[in-house]
């Protein structure tokens, strides 16, 4: 039975359970609500909860576990000598899955009977042609081992699904019966319902942890896989980035250093643009500007933060790049060869970060106690002297934190560098040359029809891992500094 | 600083008897000048920030508006039943239709008193294969035979580019796509009112075209893709985010588990979006086997990205509900759960919705994770068949579509990309305005 039917049946059971549970409790109290421990709806809800919660948990666990178990069984049943030269068990398993899918489609389209699909042998009929005829393309010739494994896979899946249907519906019915039996006027239904809701709330809050675990696991496994295929010393200390696109591994040079350099260089330019502008704007808006000016300029500058990065990317590629090229290019100073360059990306990223720096610094400057300003002004310092010698030193830790947050934003920024910085990985000091960054290479290595098992694709996970660690470190440091600073004045 | 004060101290000592308090000495002047300079730097920084904003918007609008108009050849045309039958009986059917069209075209020219020389090939280059366009029209609408029909035939993208200034006359070299003489013809037709500017509905409602047809590209399909993603984000992130915030704000005991959740949420808020893309690729596509480029997967990834935003703003609005509300509910016998769900949550709802809309707006413009789950290589040529397949069928999304256009080699697509940005920003602006109105109307100060 398809999964959505199971879900619908369980939901229908839950609705029936709600109505019946409510009625049973009311009947047991002789229709008098005041004799019930809880409100009638709680009795209904408790039956619905018992019907749904456990059966859905079983369903979810089953859906996750079944493919893993079956995969292992099928992989174990493939004789090692059947794995062809230059191929791996993993590649073969993906063939097996494709063939099994193809057979499923063939059956559902009526091109094959289900007996045919289960018993067909590639010695006699060319399965590849038959599947091709109904629009299922298979890469290489289907060997007898793959075909037999695919049939085994389908058979196991079918039994698995049958058992899943029985078990899930059984659990739902059991929960239904159990809860309905308990539905009596003295039953503390509200407590049961509220405990369940509480666990649901905890579950929702734990999704943040699950997401982090998901990120870390998906990065770690693929990174480990990459370092099995490619030496980690070559990755971290290699100074050339030249992935081969032929699909044959081994000839690629995947050095991390040029990418890191490009990332840092672009971030540095972005900070050089955004920090002075953002900081001065924050100082002006919090110390000098009239309330009217502040209420007008602050939201406008923050609009810059609400604009999607793809817009900045396009702005870099099509407006800033050509503009810089006309000044520094062959027509002007001759330093620049193409519109995409470190300078282009850095400048636009700097514009993007202005509101980030300015609103964070603004909060921090506002948090400096007024008494400190008054003291300084009372001693005869001018306003700017007060800002420079009293307010800024007091706010410095917070401002450093804000700059670190901006730096982590700059390092992790993707769209601007993908569109504005170019694609060539270079170690160069010229800011008008095209360079590339970690994020841009993650995108270029993972888009397109690359094979996920090749080092050229897996390197993206190693890049993602380093990016994650760098930005996480910067964030933790920044948050720590900001928190320390806040405590100082609270 | 210390030596400066020492020096002034000495000089002030020397001329103390003569100095009036009203006159500024050199040092005071310098300090005041520094003050003025400092203030000017600050003002300058604000102005530079605003200047960038203006430049950004001017360049978006100036580059993007042409995408909303197109040049069409407008022609009244009548085809009789006999002509139709005659054309259908010929071997070269489209050729016959083209001959009729040229006839009608000549008539229109002479009516307007325009005299130009042109050949059929020039017409092809201006408006494409008219013959087949007309044949398709009359085959689909046989009842229009014998009536006067107004044809709006879009001009080729190069001619379109010539009229909106993208293509300069000097840059045109004769090719099979366009010749310099065609531009003279186009100019004449424009003056005669046969080539007109028209609102480009294809851009709003259309789907993406292939790389060779920038004129037919539209953003409609990807708007639908974005819509399905936002449905997923809203349906998942609002309940989960609210539930998580209620737990953390109202129930969570102070222990290591709560701390762990808090640290995770604040860190996830700062993880680069591309990392979420990697997560989506590894977990949803590789591990769970969900289809590539599907709005469902995009929605799931964006949900995980927006959750921290929604949780942070929801907690702020829960915190803003005064404790007296909770105490009053508990006092009349409500359970803790009832006080939260019946009293605190409804009062916090406007704030929660505002935060959710802002989170959705962020998610709508996010591009990087969509690149990794395959929304870019895909050309969104069609609309989903029905509501359910809309989630799982491969589609594009607005920002991914803009990126696809920007990455294409043909510069005519750049105009579409800018136009797409205008559409995207209009959506974002609407969402933000709704959020502001919600806040203004329903926010309560306690």
PDB file of C-alpha atoms in Angstrom, chain B residues 102-248:
ATOM      1  CA  UNK B 102       3.232  39.875 -47.313  1.00  0.00           C
ATOM      2  CA  UNK B 103       0.192  40.912 -49.328  1.00  0.00           C
ATOM      3  CA  UNK B 104      -1.519  42.217 -46.211  1.00  0.00           C
ATOM      4  CA  UNK B 105       1.658  43.831 -45.062  1.00  0.00           C
ATOM      5  CA  UNK B 106       2.011  45.683 -48.365  1.00  0.00           C
ATOM      6  CA  UNK B 107      -1.578  46.846 -48.072  1.00  0.00           C
ATOM      7  CA  UNK B 108      -0.963  48.186 -44.601  1.00  0.00           C
ATOM      8  CA  UNK B 109       2.141  49.978 -45.821  1.00  0.00           C
ATOM      9  CA  UNK B 110       0.365  51.632 -48.715  1.00  0.00           C
ATOM     10  CA  UNK B 111      -2.568  52.611 -46.473  1.00  0.00           C
ATOM     11  CA  UNK B 112      -0.173  54.476 -44.284  1.00  0.00           C
ATOM     12  CA  UNK B 113       1.666  55.887 -47.264  1.00  0.00           C
ATOM     13  CA  UNK B 114       4.984  54.295 -46.465  1.00  0.00           C
ATOM     14  CA  UNK B 115       7.270  53.274 -49.259  1.00  0.00           C
ATOM     15  CA  UNK B 116      10.045  50.902 -48.353  1.00  0.00           C
ATOM     16  CA  UNK B 117      11.890  48.186 -50.122  1.00  0.00           C
ATOM     17  CA  UNK B 118      12.094  44.851 -48.354  1.00  0.00           C
ATOM     18  CA  UNK B 119      12.322  41.196 -49.134  1.00  0.00           C
ATOM     19  CA  UNK B 120      10.689  38.228 -47.473  1.00  0.00           C
ATOM     20  CA  UNK B 121      13.924  37.222 -45.777  1.00  0.00           C
ATOM     21  CA  UNK B 122      14.037  40.605 -44.019  1.00  0.00           C
ATOM     22  CA  UNK B 123      10.561  39.974 -42.651  1.00  0.00           C
ATOM     23  CA  UNK B 124      11.782  36.612 -41.385  1.00  0.00           C
ATOM     24  CA  UNK B 125      14.617  38.305 -39.571  1.00  0.00           C
ATOM     25  CA  UNK B 126      12.301  40.905 -38.077  1.00  0.00           C
ATOM     26  CA  UNK B 127       9.457  38.765 -36.833  1.00  0.00           C
ATOM     27  CA  UNK B 128      10.427  35.176 -37.411  1.00  0.00           C
ATOM     28  CA  UNK B 129       8.501  32.633 -39.443  1.00  0.00           C
ATOM     29  CA  UNK B 130       5.199  34.445 -39.940  1.00  0.00           C
ATOM     30  CA  UNK B 131       3.829  31.729 -42.166  1.00  0.00           C
ATOM     31  CA  UNK B 132       3.802  29.073 -39.488  1.00  0.00           C
ATOM     32  CA  UNK B 133       2.550  31.497 -36.805  1.00  0.00           C
ATOM     33  CA  UNK B 134      -0.440  32.367 -38.967  1.00  0.00           C
ATOM     34  CA  UNK B 135      -1.132  28.802 -39.977  1.00  0.00           C
ATOM     35  CA  UNK B 136      -1.113  27.712 -36.326  1.00  0.00           C
ATOM     36  CA  UNK B 137      -3.485  30.541 -35.469  1.00  0.00           C
ATOM     37  CA  UNK B 138      -6.032  29.750 -38.180  1.00  0.00           C
ATOM     38  CA  UNK B 139      -5.858  26.025 -37.601  1.00  0.00           C
ATOM     39  CA  UNK B 140      -6.624  26.650 -33.936  1.00  0.00           C
ATOM     40  CA  UNK B 141      -9.325  29.296 -34.577  1.00  0.00           C
ATOM     41  CA  UNK B 142     -11.114  28.376 -37.818  1.00  0.00           C
ATOM     42  CA  UNK B 143     -14.056  30.613 -36.816  1.00  0.00           C
ATOM     43  CA  UNK B 144     -11.855  33.697 -37.286  1.00  0.00           C
ATOM     44  CA  UNK B 145     -11.664  33.058 -41.031  1.00  0.00           C
ATOM     45  CA  UNK B 146     -13.138  35.923 -42.970  1.00  0.00           C
ATOM     46  CA  UNK B 147     -12.998  38.246 -39.989  1.00  0.00           C
ATOM     47  CA  UNK B 148     -10.495  40.957 -39.407  1.00  0.00           C
ATOM     48  CA  UNK B 149      -7.917  39.845 -36.889  1.00  0.00           C
ATOM     49  CA  UNK B 150      -5.352  42.098 -35.227  1.00  0.00           C
ATOM     50  CA  UNK B 151      -2.028  40.292 -35.097  1.00  0.00           C
ATOM     51  CA  UNK B 152       0.580  41.317 -32.535  1.00  0.00           C
ATOM     52  CA  UNK B 153       3.728  39.656 -33.725  1.00  0.00           C
ATOM     53  CA  UNK B 154       6.703  40.120 -31.372  1.00  0.00           C
ATOM     54  CA  UNK B 155       9.861  41.235 -33.124  1.00  0.00           C
ATOM     55  CA  UNK B 156      13.056  39.252 -32.790  1.00  0.00           C
ATOM     56  CA  UNK B 157      15.142  39.909 -29.685  1.00  0.00           C
ATOM     57  CA  UNK B 158      17.799  41.727 -31.691  1.00  0.00           C
ATOM     58  CA  UNK B 159      15.323  44.177 -33.163  1.00  0.00           C
ATOM     59  CA  UNK B 160      13.834  44.549 -29.702  1.00  0.00           C
ATOM     60  CA  UNK B 161      17.296  45.315 -28.388  1.00  0.00           C
ATOM     61  CA  UNK B 162      17.804  47.897 -31.103  1.00  0.00           C
ATOM     62  CA  UNK B 163      14.725  49.815 -30.039  1.00  0.00           C
ATOM     63  CA  UNK B 164      15.495  49.824 -26.333  1.00  0.00           C
ATOM     64  CA  UNK B 165      19.108  50.796 -26.881  1.00  0.00           C
ATOM     65  CA  UNK B 166      20.765  47.516 -25.979  1.00  0.00           C
ATOM     66  CA  UNK B 167      22.003  47.078 -29.526  1.00  0.00           C
ATOM     67  CA  UNK B 168      23.760  49.964 -31.248  1.00  0.00           C
ATOM     68  CA  UNK B 169      23.538  50.408 -35.000  1.00  0.00           C
ATOM     69  CA  UNK B 170      27.333  50.616 -35.245  1.00  0.00           C
ATOM     70  CA  UNK B 171      27.709  47.205 -33.639  1.00  0.00           C
ATOM     71  CA  UNK B 172      25.502  45.399 -36.112  1.00  0.00           C
ATOM     72  CA  UNK B 173      27.360  43.261 -38.568  1.00  0.00           C
ATOM     73  CA  UNK B 174      25.397  41.588 -41.324  1.00  0.00           C
ATOM     74  CA  UNK B 175      24.508  38.042 -40.399  1.00  0.00           C
ATOM     75  CA  UNK B 176      21.684  35.667 -41.047  1.00  0.00           C
ATOM     76  CA  UNK B 177      20.044  36.990 -37.869  1.00  0.00           C
ATOM     77  CA  UNK B 178      20.132  40.679 -38.654  1.00  0.00           C
ATOM     78  CA  UNK B 179      21.386  43.058 -41.322  1.00  0.00           C
ATOM     79  CA  UNK B 180      21.861  46.785 -41.158  1.00  0.00           C
ATOM     80  CA  UNK B 181      19.183  47.333 -43.805  1.00  0.00           C
ATOM     81  CA  UNK B 182      16.680  45.585 -41.542  1.00  0.00           C
ATOM     82  CA  UNK B 183      17.152  48.352 -39.006  1.00  0.00           C
ATOM     83  CA  UNK B 184      16.232  50.959 -41.634  1.00  0.00           C
ATOM     84  CA  UNK B 185      13.121  48.968 -42.390  1.00  0.00           C
ATOM     85  CA  UNK B 186      12.356  48.679 -38.674  1.00  0.00           C
ATOM     86  CA  UNK B 187      12.775  52.431 -38.221  1.00  0.00           C
ATOM     87  CA  UNK B 188      10.409  53.135 -41.120  1.00  0.00           C
ATOM     88  CA  UNK B 189       7.824  50.724 -39.726  1.00  0.00           C
ATOM     89  CA  UNK B 190       8.182  52.260 -36.301  1.00  0.00           C
ATOM     90  CA  UNK B 191       7.499  55.724 -37.693  1.00  0.00           C
ATOM     91  CA  UNK B 192       4.512  54.391 -39.605  1.00  0.00           C
ATOM     92  CA  UNK B 193       3.116  52.926 -36.410  1.00  0.00           C
ATOM     93  CA  UNK B 194       3.288  49.332 -37.547  1.00  0.00           C
ATOM     94  CA  UNK B 195       6.001  48.455 -35.028  1.00  0.00           C
ATOM     95  CA  UNK B 196       4.712  49.472 -31.636  1.00  0.00           C
ATOM     96  CA  UNK B 197       5.755  49.105 -28.068  1.00  0.00           C
ATOM     97  CA  UNK B 198       3.527  46.759 -26.118  1.00  0.00           C
ATOM     98  CA  UNK B 199       3.397  45.382 -22.568  1.00  0.00           C
ATOM     99  CA  UNK B 200       5.223  42.077 -22.511  1.00  0.00           C
ATOM    100  CA  UNK B 201       2.752  39.655 -20.944  1.00  0.00           C
ATOM    101  CA  UNK B 202       4.937  36.760 -22.021  1.00  0.00           C
ATOM    102  CA  UNK B 203       7.536  37.880 -19.523  1.00  0.00           C
ATOM    103  CA  UNK B 204       5.059  37.816 -16.637  1.00  0.00           C
ATOM    104  CA  UNK B 205       3.139  34.674 -17.466  1.00  0.00           C
ATOM    105  CA  UNK B 206       5.576  32.771 -19.635  1.00  0.00           C
ATOM    106  CA  UNK B 207       7.986  29.974 -18.894  1.00  0.00           C
ATOM    107  CA  UNK B 208      11.706  29.895 -19.468  1.00  0.00           C
ATOM    108  CA  UNK B 209      12.777  29.429 -23.045  1.00  0.00           C
ATOM    109  CA  UNK B 210      15.883  27.780 -24.365  1.00  0.00           C
ATOM    110  CA  UNK B 211      19.205  29.560 -24.664  1.00  0.00           C
ATOM    111  CA  UNK B 212      18.441  30.673 -28.212  1.00  0.00           C
ATOM    112  CA  UNK B 213      15.163  32.468 -27.588  1.00  0.00           C
ATOM    113  CA  UNK B 214      15.546  35.331 -25.133  1.00  0.00           C
ATOM    114  CA  UNK B 215      12.416  37.034 -26.424  1.00  0.00           C
ATOM    115  CA  UNK B 216      10.132  34.212 -25.328  1.00  0.00           C
ATOM    116  CA  UNK B 217      11.541  33.857 -21.833  1.00  0.00           C
ATOM    117  CA  UNK B 218       9.185  34.545 -18.952  1.00  0.00           C
ATOM    118  CA  UNK B 219       9.328  34.355 -15.210  1.00  0.00           C
ATOM    119  CA  UNK B 220       5.854  32.904 -14.616  1.00  0.00           C
ATOM    120  CA  UNK B 221       6.844  29.271 -14.096  1.00  0.00           C
ATOM    121  CA  UNK B 222       9.507  30.162 -11.578  1.00  0.00           C
ATOM    122  CA  UNK B 223       7.100  32.404  -9.672  1.00  0.00           C
ATOM    123  CA  UNK B 224       4.950  29.292  -9.297  1.00  0.00           C
ATOM    124  CA  UNK B 225       8.015  27.315  -8.224  1.00  0.00           C
ATOM    125  CA  UNK B 226       8.806  29.933  -5.596  1.00  0.00           C
ATOM    126  CA  UNK B 227       5.182  29.864  -4.492  1.00  0.00           C
ATOM    127  CA  UNK B 228       5.282  26.123  -3.859  1.00  0.00           C
ATOM    128  CA  UNK B 229       8.523  26.491  -1.944  1.00  0.00           C
ATOM    129  CA  UNK B 230       7.027  29.218   0.211  1.00  0.00           C
ATOM    130  CA  UNK B 231       4.011  27.008   0.918  1.00  0.00           C
ATOM    131  CA  UNK B 232       6.369  24.299   2.188  1.00  0.00           C
ATOM    132  CA  UNK B 233       8.355  26.832   4.225  1.00  0.00           C
ATOM    133  CA  UNK B 234       5.227  28.360   5.753  1.00  0.00           C
ATOM    134  CA  UNK B 235       3.547  25.036   6.557  1.00  0.00           C
ATOM    135  CA  UNK B 236       6.654  23.644   8.222  1.00  0.00           C
ATOM    136  CA  UNK B 237       8.491  26.566   9.734  1.00  0.00           C
ATOM    137  CA  UNK B 238       5.561  28.386  11.336  1.00  0.00           C
ATOM    138  CA  UNK B 239       4.289  25.483  13.508  1.00  0.00           C
ATOM    139  CA  UNK B 240       7.759  24.125  14.262  1.00  0.00           C
ATOM    140  CA  UNK B 241       9.160  27.568  14.974  1.00  0.00           C
ATOM    141  CA  UNK B 242       6.249  28.527  17.217  1.00  0.00           C
ATOM    142  CA  UNK B 243       6.348  25.201  19.052  1.00  0.00           C
ATOM    143  CA  UNK B 244      10.094  25.484  19.623  1.00  0.00           C
ATOM    144  CA  UNK B 245       9.775  29.072  20.859  1.00  0.00           C
ATOM    145  CA  UNK B 246       6.919  28.209  23.212  1.00  0.00           C
ATOM    146  CA  UNK B 247       8.977  25.425  24.703  1.00  0.00           C
ATOM    147  CA  UNK B 248      12.097  27.540  25.108  1.00  0.00           C
TER     148      UNK B 248
END
